[in-house]
Coordinates of C-alpha atoms in Angstrom, one line a residue:
M1 CA -45.3 126.8 25.3
R2 CA -47.1 125.3 27.7
S3 CA -45.0 122.8 29.9
K4 CA -45.8 119.1 30.4
R5 CA -45.3 117.9 34.3
P6 CA -41.8 116.9 35.3
R7 CA -41.2 113.3 34.2
R8 CA -37.9 111.3 34.2
L9 CA -37.9 110.1 30.6
S10 CA -35.7 107.6 28.9
Y11 CA -35.6 107.6 25.0
Q12 CA -33.5 104.5 24.9
P13 CA -35.4 101.7 23.1
R14 CA -36.6 98.8 25.6
G15 CA -34.2 96.0 25.4
M16 CA -30.9 97.8 24.7
A17 CA -28.6 96.5 27.4
D18 CA -25.8 99.1 28.8
T19 CA -22.3 97.6 26.9
S20 CA -20.4 100.6 28.3
R21 CA -18.7 98.2 31.2
S22 CA -15.9 95.9 30.2
A23 CA -17.1 92.2 30.3
D24 CA -13.6 91.2 32.1
M25 CA -13.7 93.6 35.1
S26 CA -11.5 92.8 38.0
K27 CA -12.9 91.7 41.5
P28 CA -14.3 95.4 42.4
S29 CA -12.9 97.0 45.6
P30 CA -15.5 97.3 48.4
Q31 CA -17.9 100.2 48.0
P32 CA -20.3 101.9 50.3
P33 CA -23.8 101.3 49.9
Q34 CA -25.6 103.1 46.8
P35 CA -29.1 104.2 46.9
A36 CA -31.4 102.3 44.7
S37 CA -32.0 104.1 41.5
A38 CA -35.6 105.5 40.7
P39 CA -36.9 103.0 38.0
T40 CA -37.0 104.5 34.6
E41 CA -40.5 106.1 33.3
Y42 CA -40.9 105.6 29.9
P43 CA -42.6 109.0 28.0
R44 CA -46.6 108.4 27.3
A45 CA -48.0 107.8 23.9
L46 CA -51.7 108.1 22.9
G47 CA -52.6 105.7 19.6
A48 CA -54.9 107.1 16.9
V49 CA -56.6 105.1 14.9
R50 CA -59.2 106.3 12.0
L51 CA -61.1 104.7 9.2
S52 CA -63.2 106.2 6.6
N53 CA -65.7 103.2 5.2
L54 CA -66.2 105.1 2.0
T55 CA -62.8 105.5 0.6
E56 CA -60.4 103.2 2.5
V57 CA -62.1 99.9 2.6
T58 CA -58.9 98.1 2.5
T59 CA -57.6 99.6 5.6
S60 CA -57.4 97.5 8.7
P61 CA -57.6 98.9 12.4
G62 CA -56.1 96.4 13.5
R63 CA -53.2 96.8 11.3
Q64 CA -52.9 100.2 12.1
R65 CA -52.8 99.2 16.1
A66 CA -50.1 97.0 15.3
S67 CA -47.6 99.2 13.6
I68 CA -48.5 101.7 16.5
Q69 CA -47.5 99.2 18.8
L70 CA -44.5 98.4 17.5
C71 CA -43.4 102.0 16.6
T72 CA -44.0 103.1 20.2
E73 CA -41.7 100.0 21.2
Q74 CA -39.0 101.0 19.1
L75 CA -38.9 104.4 20.2
G76 CA -39.2 103.7 24.0
F77 CA -42.7 104.8 24.7
R78 CA -45.6 103.9 26.7
L79 CA -48.7 103.4 25.1
I80 CA -51.3 104.4 27.4
A81 CA -54.7 104.5 25.6
E82 CA -56.3 104.7 21.8
A83 CA -58.5 107.4 20.2
T84 CA -60.6 105.2 18.2
D85 CA -62.3 107.2 15.0
L86 CA -64.1 104.7 12.6
E87 CA -66.3 105.4 9.9
V88 CA -64.9 109.2 10.3
S89 CA -63.7 110.9 7.1
A90 CA -60.4 112.8 7.4
R91 CA -61.6 114.8 4.4
K92 CA -64.8 115.7 6.2
M93 CA -63.6 116.0 9.6
S94 CA -60.3 117.8 11.1
P95 CA -58.4 116.2 13.8
F96 CA -60.0 118.3 16.1
E97 CA -63.8 117.5 15.1
R98 CA -63.5 113.9 15.2
P99 CA -65.6 112.3 18.1
S100 CA -62.9 110.4 20.1
L101 CA -59.5 112.0 19.2
S102 CA -60.9 115.4 19.7
S103 CA -61.5 114.8 23.1
W104 CA -57.8 113.8 24.2
L105 CA -56.7 116.7 21.9
R106 CA -58.4 119.1 24.8
C107 CA -56.3 117.3 27.2
P108 CA -52.6 117.1 25.9
D109 CA -51.2 116.9 29.5
E110 CA -52.1 113.2 29.6
Y111 CA -49.3 112.3 27.3
D112 CA -46.2 112.9 25.7
A113 CA -46.9 111.7 21.5
I114 CA -49.5 111.1 19.8
V115 CA -48.7 107.9 17.4
W116 CA -50.5 107.2 14.2
S117 CA -49.6 104.4 11.5
H118 CA -49.7 106.7 8.4
V119 CA -50.2 110.3 7.9
D120 CA -53.3 110.1 6.2
R121 CA -54.4 108.6 9.1
A122 CA -54.2 111.8 10.9
A123 CA -55.1 114.5 8.1
R124 CA -55.8 114.1 4.5
S125 CA -55.8 118.3 4.0
V126 CA -52.6 120.2 4.7
V127 CA -54.8 123.1 6.3
H128 CA -55.4 120.2 8.7
M129 CA -51.9 119.2 8.8
S130 CA -50.7 122.5 9.4
E131 CA -53.2 123.0 12.3
L132 CA -52.1 119.8 13.8
I133 CA -48.3 120.2 13.8
E134 CA -49.1 124.3 15.0
W135 CA -50.9 122.3 18.3
G136 CA -47.9 120.0 19.0
Q137 CA -45.4 122.6 19.2
K138 CA -47.8 124.9 21.2
H139 CA -48.3 121.9 24.1
A140 CA -45.0 120.3 23.9
T141 CA -46.5 117.3 22.3
T142 CA -44.7 115.1 19.6
L143 CA -46.3 113.6 16.4
I144 CA -45.0 110.3 15.2
F145 CA -46.3 108.6 12.0
G146 CA -45.2 104.5 11.8
M147 CA -45.2 104.8 8.0
P148 CA -44.6 100.6 8.0
E149 CA -43.5 100.7 4.3
E150 CA -41.7 103.9 4.6
Q151 CA -39.0 105.9 6.8
R152 CA -40.6 106.5 10.3
L153 CA -41.6 110.4 10.7
V154 CA -41.3 112.1 14.0
V155 CA -42.1 115.9 14.2
T156 CA -40.8 117.1 17.7
P157 CA -42.0 120.1 19.3
Q158 CA -38.9 121.8 18.2
V159 CA -38.9 123.3 14.9
D160 CA -37.7 120.7 12.6
G161 CA -38.3 121.8 9.2
D162 CA -37.2 118.8 7.1
A163 CA -39.6 116.7 9.5
I164 CA -42.4 119.5 8.5
R165 CA -41.9 119.8 5.2
R166 CA -42.3 115.6 4.5
C167 CA -45.4 116.1 6.9
M168 CA -46.9 118.5 4.6
N169 CA -46.0 117.1 1.3
L170 CA -47.4 113.8 2.3
A171 CA -50.6 115.6 3.8
Y172 CA -50.8 117.3 -0.3
A173 CA -50.6 114.0 -1.7
A174 CA -53.2 112.3 0.3
E175 CA -55.3 115.5 -0.4
Q176 CA -55.1 115.0 -4.2
E177 CA -55.9 111.7 -3.8
T178 CA -58.9 112.3 -2.1
R179 CA -60.0 114.9 -4.7
A180 CA -59.4 112.0 -7.7
I181 CA -61.3 109.3 -5.8
S182 CA -63.8 111.7 -5.1
A183 CA -64.3 113.0 -8.7
R184 CA -63.9 109.3 -10.1
L185 CA -67.0 108.1 -7.9
A186 CA -69.2 111.1 -8.8
S187 CA -68.6 110.4 -12.4
T188 CA -69.2 107.1 -12.1
H189 CA -72.4 107.5 -10.1
E190 CA -73.8 110.1 -12.8
V191 CA -73.3 107.4 -15.4
L192 CA -75.2 104.7 -13.2
R193 CA -78.1 107.0 -12.1
A194 CA -78.8 107.7 -15.8
T195 CA -79.1 104.0 -17.2
G196 CA -81.3 103.5 -14.1
R197 CA -78.4 101.1 -12.4
Y198 CA -77.8 100.5 -9.0
G199 CA -74.5 101.9 -7.8
G200 CA -74.1 100.6 -4.1
G201 CA -74.9 102.5 -1.1
L202 CA -78.0 102.4 1.0
V203 CA -80.9 100.7 -1.2
P204 CA -84.4 102.9 -0.7
F205 CA -86.6 101.3 1.6
G206 CA -89.0 99.1 0.0
Y207 CA -86.4 97.9 -2.6
K208 CA -83.6 94.9 -2.3
K209 CA -80.7 94.6 -5.2
A210 CA -81.2 92.3 -8.3
P211 CA -79.4 92.0 -11.3
H212 CA -80.2 94.0 -14.2
P213 CA -82.4 92.6 -17.0
S214 CA -79.6 93.5 -19.3
G215 CA -77.5 90.9 -17.8
V216 CA -74.9 93.6 -16.7
G217 CA -74.7 95.1 -13.5
W218 CA -77.5 95.9 -10.8
C219 CA -80.8 97.5 -10.5
L220 CA -83.3 97.3 -7.6
A221 CA -86.6 95.3 -7.2
P222 CA -89.5 95.2 -4.4
D223 CA -88.7 93.9 -1.4
P224 CA -91.7 91.8 -0.4
E225 CA -90.9 92.1 3.6
T226 CA -90.9 95.7 3.2
V227 CA -93.5 96.6 0.9
A228 CA -95.7 95.4 3.1
I229 CA -94.3 97.1 5.6
V230 CA -94.4 100.6 3.5
R231 CA -98.2 99.9 2.6
A232 CA -98.8 99.6 6.6
I233 CA -97.5 102.8 7.2
V234 CA -99.3 104.5 4.3
D235 CA -102.6 103.2 5.9
D236 CA -101.6 104.1 9.3
V237 CA -101.4 107.9 8.1
H238 CA -104.6 107.4 6.1
S239 CA -106.3 106.2 9.4
G240 CA -105.1 109.5 11.2
L241 CA -102.2 108.5 13.1
S242 CA -99.0 110.8 13.8
L243 CA -95.5 109.9 12.8
V244 CA -94.3 109.7 16.2
T245 CA -97.0 107.0 17.1
I246 CA -96.1 104.9 13.9
A247 CA -92.8 105.5 14.9
R248 CA -93.2 104.1 18.0
K249 CA -95.2 101.3 16.8
L250 CA -92.8 100.0 14.8
E251 CA -90.1 100.0 17.1
A252 CA -92.2 98.0 19.9
A253 CA -92.6 95.6 16.7
G254 CA -88.7 95.4 16.2
V255 CA -89.0 96.5 12.5
P256 CA -85.4 97.3 11.4
V257 CA -85.0 101.2 10.1
P258 CA -84.0 101.2 6.4
R259 CA -79.9 101.2 7.5
D260 CA -80.2 98.4 9.4
R261 CA -82.3 96.4 6.8
H262 CA -79.9 97.3 4.2
A263 CA -77.2 95.6 6.5
Q264 CA -79.5 92.4 7.0
L265 CA -79.6 92.2 2.9
Q266 CA -76.1 92.7 3.1
G267 CA -75.3 89.8 5.7
R268 CA -73.6 92.7 8.2
P269 CA -74.7 93.1 11.8
M270 CA -77.3 96.3 12.7
G271 CA -76.1 99.2 14.3
G272 CA -73.0 101.2 14.0
R273 CA -72.0 104.7 15.0
R274 CA -73.9 108.0 14.8
H275 CA -72.7 111.3 15.9
G276 CA -70.0 109.8 18.4
R277 CA -72.0 107.2 20.1
D278 CA -72.5 103.4 18.8
F279 CA -76.0 101.5 18.9
E280 CA -76.5 97.9 18.5
R281 CA -79.7 99.1 15.9
F282 CA -80.8 102.0 14.9
R283 CA -84.2 103.9 16.2
W284 CA -87.5 104.5 14.0
T285 CA -88.3 108.2 14.3
A286 CA -90.9 111.0 12.8
G287 CA -88.1 112.4 10.8
S288 CA -86.9 109.0 9.4
L289 CA -90.5 108.0 8.6
S290 CA -91.1 111.4 6.8
K291 CA -88.1 110.9 4.6
I292 CA -89.4 107.4 3.3
L293 CA -92.9 108.7 2.7
R294 CA -91.9 112.0 0.9
T295 CA -89.0 110.5 -1.6
P296 CA -90.3 109.8 -5.0
T297 CA -88.7 106.7 -4.8
L298 CA -92.1 105.7 -3.8
R299 CA -92.9 105.9 -7.3
G300 CA -89.8 104.0 -8.5
H301 CA -88.1 107.1 -9.8
R302 CA -84.4 107.4 -9.4
V303 CA -83.7 110.3 -6.7
H304 CA -80.3 112.0 -6.2
R305 CA -80.2 114.8 -3.4
G306 CA -84.0 114.3 -2.9
K307 CA -85.0 115.1 -6.5
T308 CA -85.9 112.7 -9.8
V309 CA -83.3 111.7 -12.0
R310 CA -84.5 112.6 -15.5
D311 CA -83.4 111.6 -18.9
A312 CA -82.2 113.6 -21.7
E313 CA -85.8 113.8 -22.8
G314 CA -87.2 115.0 -19.5
S315 CA -89.0 111.5 -18.4
P316 CA -88.0 110.1 -15.0
V317 CA -85.4 107.4 -14.8
L318 CA -86.8 104.2 -12.9
I319 CA -85.2 102.4 -10.3
G320 CA -88.0 99.6 -10.8
P321 CA -91.8 99.3 -10.4
P322 CA -93.4 101.8 -8.1
L323 CA -94.6 101.0 -4.7
L324 CA -97.3 103.3 -4.6
A325 CA -99.4 104.4 -7.6
E326 CA -98.9 108.2 -8.9
E327 CA -102.7 109.1 -7.3
E328 CA -101.7 107.5 -4.0
F329 CA -98.2 109.0 -3.8
Q330 CA -99.9 112.4 -4.2
A331 CA -103.0 111.9 -1.9
L332 CA -100.3 110.6 0.8
Q333 CA -98.3 114.2 0.1
G334 CA -101.5 115.8 0.7
I335 CA -101.9 114.4 4.1
L336 CA -98.6 115.3 5.5
D337 CA -99.2 118.5 4.0
T338 CA -101.9 119.5 5.9
R339 CA -100.4 117.9 9.2
S340 CA -97.6 120.7 9.1
N341 CA -97.5 122.6 12.2
G342 CA -95.5 125.6 11.7
I343 CA -92.3 124.6 13.4
H344 CA -89.5 122.9 11.0
P345 CA -86.4 122.0 12.0
K346 CA -84.1 123.4 10.1
R347 CA -80.2 123.0 9.4
R348 CA -78.5 126.2 9.7
E349 CA -74.8 126.2 9.5
T350 CA -74.7 129.6 11.2
S351 CA -76.5 128.3 14.7
L352 CA -74.2 129.3 17.2
L353 CA -75.2 127.0 19.6
I354 CA -75.6 123.6 18.0
G355 CA -73.6 120.9 20.3
V356 CA -73.5 123.8 22.7
A357 CA -77.0 123.9 24.1
Y358 CA -78.5 121.0 25.8
C359 CA -82.2 120.4 27.2
A360 CA -82.1 119.5 31.0
G361 CA -85.1 117.1 30.5
C362 CA -83.1 114.5 28.8
S363 CA -79.8 115.8 28.6
G364 CA -80.3 115.7 24.5
R365 CA -78.9 118.5 22.3
M366 CA -80.9 121.3 21.3
Y367 CA -81.5 122.3 17.6
F368 CA -82.4 125.6 15.8
A369 CA -86.1 125.3 14.4
T370 CA -87.7 128.3 12.4
R371 CA -91.5 129.7 12.8
K372 CA -93.6 130.8 10.2
A373 CA -94.7 134.3 10.3
Y374 CA -92.0 135.2 12.9
A375 CA -88.2 136.8 12.5
Y376 CA -86.7 134.8 15.0
G377 CA -86.3 130.9 15.4
D378 CA -85.7 128.7 18.8
Y379 CA -83.7 126.6 20.0
V380 CA -85.7 123.1 21.1
C381 CA -85.3 119.7 22.4
R382 CA -85.7 116.9 19.5
A383 CA -86.0 113.9 21.6
S384 CA -88.8 112.7 19.4
A385 CA -86.3 112.9 16.6
R386 CA -83.9 110.5 18.1
G387 CA -86.8 107.9 18.7
T388 CA -86.9 108.6 22.3
T389 CA -89.3 110.9 24.9
C390 CA -88.2 113.7 27.2
P391 CA -89.9 114.2 30.6
A392 CA -90.0 118.3 30.0
P393 CA -88.5 119.2 26.6
A394 CA -87.2 122.7 26.6
A395 CA -87.4 125.7 24.2
V396 CA -85.8 129.1 24.0
R397 CA -85.8 131.7 21.7
A398 CA -82.5 131.4 19.8
D399 CA -81.4 134.7 19.6
W400 CA -81.8 135.2 23.6
L401 CA -80.0 131.9 24.0
D402 CA -77.0 133.3 21.8
D403 CA -76.5 136.4 23.6
Y404 CA -76.4 135.1 26.9
T405 CA -74.2 132.5 26.1
V406 CA -71.7 135.0 24.0
G407 CA -72.1 137.6 27.2
R408 CA -71.1 134.5 29.9
Y409 CA -68.3 133.6 27.6
R410 CA -66.5 137.0 27.3
E411 CA -67.4 137.3 31.1
V412 CA -65.3 134.0 32.0
F413 CA -62.7 134.5 29.5
A414 CA -62.5 138.2 29.5
T415 CA -62.7 138.9 26.3
D416 CA -64.7 141.1 23.7
G417 CA -63.8 139.7 20.4
V418 CA -66.1 137.9 18.3
V419 CA -67.1 134.5 19.5
T420 CA -67.5 131.4 17.2
R421 CA -69.0 128.1 17.4
E422 CA -65.6 126.7 17.3
Q423 CA -64.5 128.2 20.3
L424 CA -67.3 127.2 22.6
L425 CA -66.9 123.5 21.1
R426 CA -63.1 123.8 21.6
D427 CA -63.4 125.3 25.4
G428 CA -65.8 123.0 26.4
V429 CA -69.1 125.4 26.9
R430 CA -72.3 123.5 27.8
V431 CA -75.3 125.8 28.2
T432 CA -78.7 123.5 29.7
V433 CA -81.8 124.9 29.5
T434 CA -84.7 123.9 31.5
K435 CA -88.5 123.6 30.5
G436 CA -90.3 127.1 30.9
Q437 CA -93.5 127.5 32.3
S438 CA -96.6 128.4 30.2
G439 CA -98.6 131.8 30.8
G440 CA -96.9 134.6 32.2
G441 CA -97.2 138.6 31.7
P442 CA -95.5 140.9 29.1
D443 CA -92.0 140.9 30.8
R444 CA -91.7 137.5 29.4
L445 CA -90.7 138.9 26.0
A446 CA -88.1 141.5 27.3
G447 CA -85.6 138.5 26.9
P448 CA -85.1 135.1 28.5
D449 CA -85.5 133.8 31.9
T450 CA -82.0 133.4 33.3
S451 CA -82.8 130.9 36.0
R452 CA -83.7 128.4 33.3
L453 CA -79.9 128.6 32.2
T454 CA -77.0 127.2 33.3
F455 CA -73.5 127.8 31.9
T456 CA -70.7 125.5 32.2
L457 CA -67.4 124.8 31.4
G458 CA -65.3 121.7 30.8
E459 CA -65.8 118.1 28.8
R460 CA -68.9 117.2 27.6
P461 CA -69.4 113.2 28.5
E462 CA -70.6 112.1 25.5
T463 CA -67.7 113.3 23.4
R464 CA -64.9 111.8 25.7
Q465 CA -64.0 108.2 24.5
H466 CA -61.2 106.7 26.3
N467 CA -60.7 103.7 24.2

């Protein structure tokens, strides 16, 4: 078990006076002077706040903080910091994957306990709760759940069967509740899609929410302001402008992206959190433009998972009047198809170095991309996909960088076992790639130029968030 730094700890709740001495003591006899006692240093607690806007809209971060503060004071802990993960689903992300909390879990010596307001703020899965308890025992860290409506739950590093069983039971109940909510939402949205009604969520660009003609519920109608923007984008494509150039034009004009436009129509501020970072407003990119121009919603079709929803007779279910005529839409797709350059970013769950490989030119993540007619792919800088420009975009053959990283990891950690992406992220591995030079001889096909590669260990600055 990993030991903490020696500390003078007192678990007596604050404000409790020492009543062991009698109130009517006789005059004390003279005593030699005593050295002043060292001030009590209370054990350190990290508060953890989490909120998922999808399924827990009634849970307030403010109430969570109040519960955490009360709990730490009553137990005699000193609250040193807070890990805040908003718009983070406990169903989709374990505590070790959340942007803020994960960075703290990698530094267990900085606190003695973690405090949540409730078990479901920490985990909504039996597996995730089991992993968290195991981590606490390994690192001598107490896990505390305020549970304001119930009895407080404290899981110490020492094995406590009753507390652990209660934790697992509550995590199981939260997991079952999440599954039931997901099933109900899926069923509801299936019915709404089939009837052409709007069931909530991001409104397709070019439309706005409007009362359904039947008088029941909502549908979508063209939004004159964004319809004009769609038409201008289509005209720019026909005039020969690239999607990157069009995205820059929209940025320069201050046009809000679909997500920000939806927030405006809802009376909410633009921007938000994405990939662990906060933005005042989101950027236009070639990728976001491509999604708008490729979607069948431009034809007025209801879309689910990228495909047109059809009724029992096979006809498209409509969300509203089309923004483009069928001939216009097909002509647009033809132009976009001819511009394909043969290299396409592709999400690949097995890519080893997503979140590990970074471009030296812009410090941004590198992503896996396939190549037509080649058996291998590359890790490439995707600054343009983030709406920015990289002064020296890097690219490297994926299997070469995988082999290099695994080799260096095994060398540093003296292991010959299988190396997974989870291990690399857990240990803070970062591989930085600089841009290569064009040209060269046949030796370039033999393997990577390791002078372009830098292997480091430690925390990644963009994931460390001490709130």
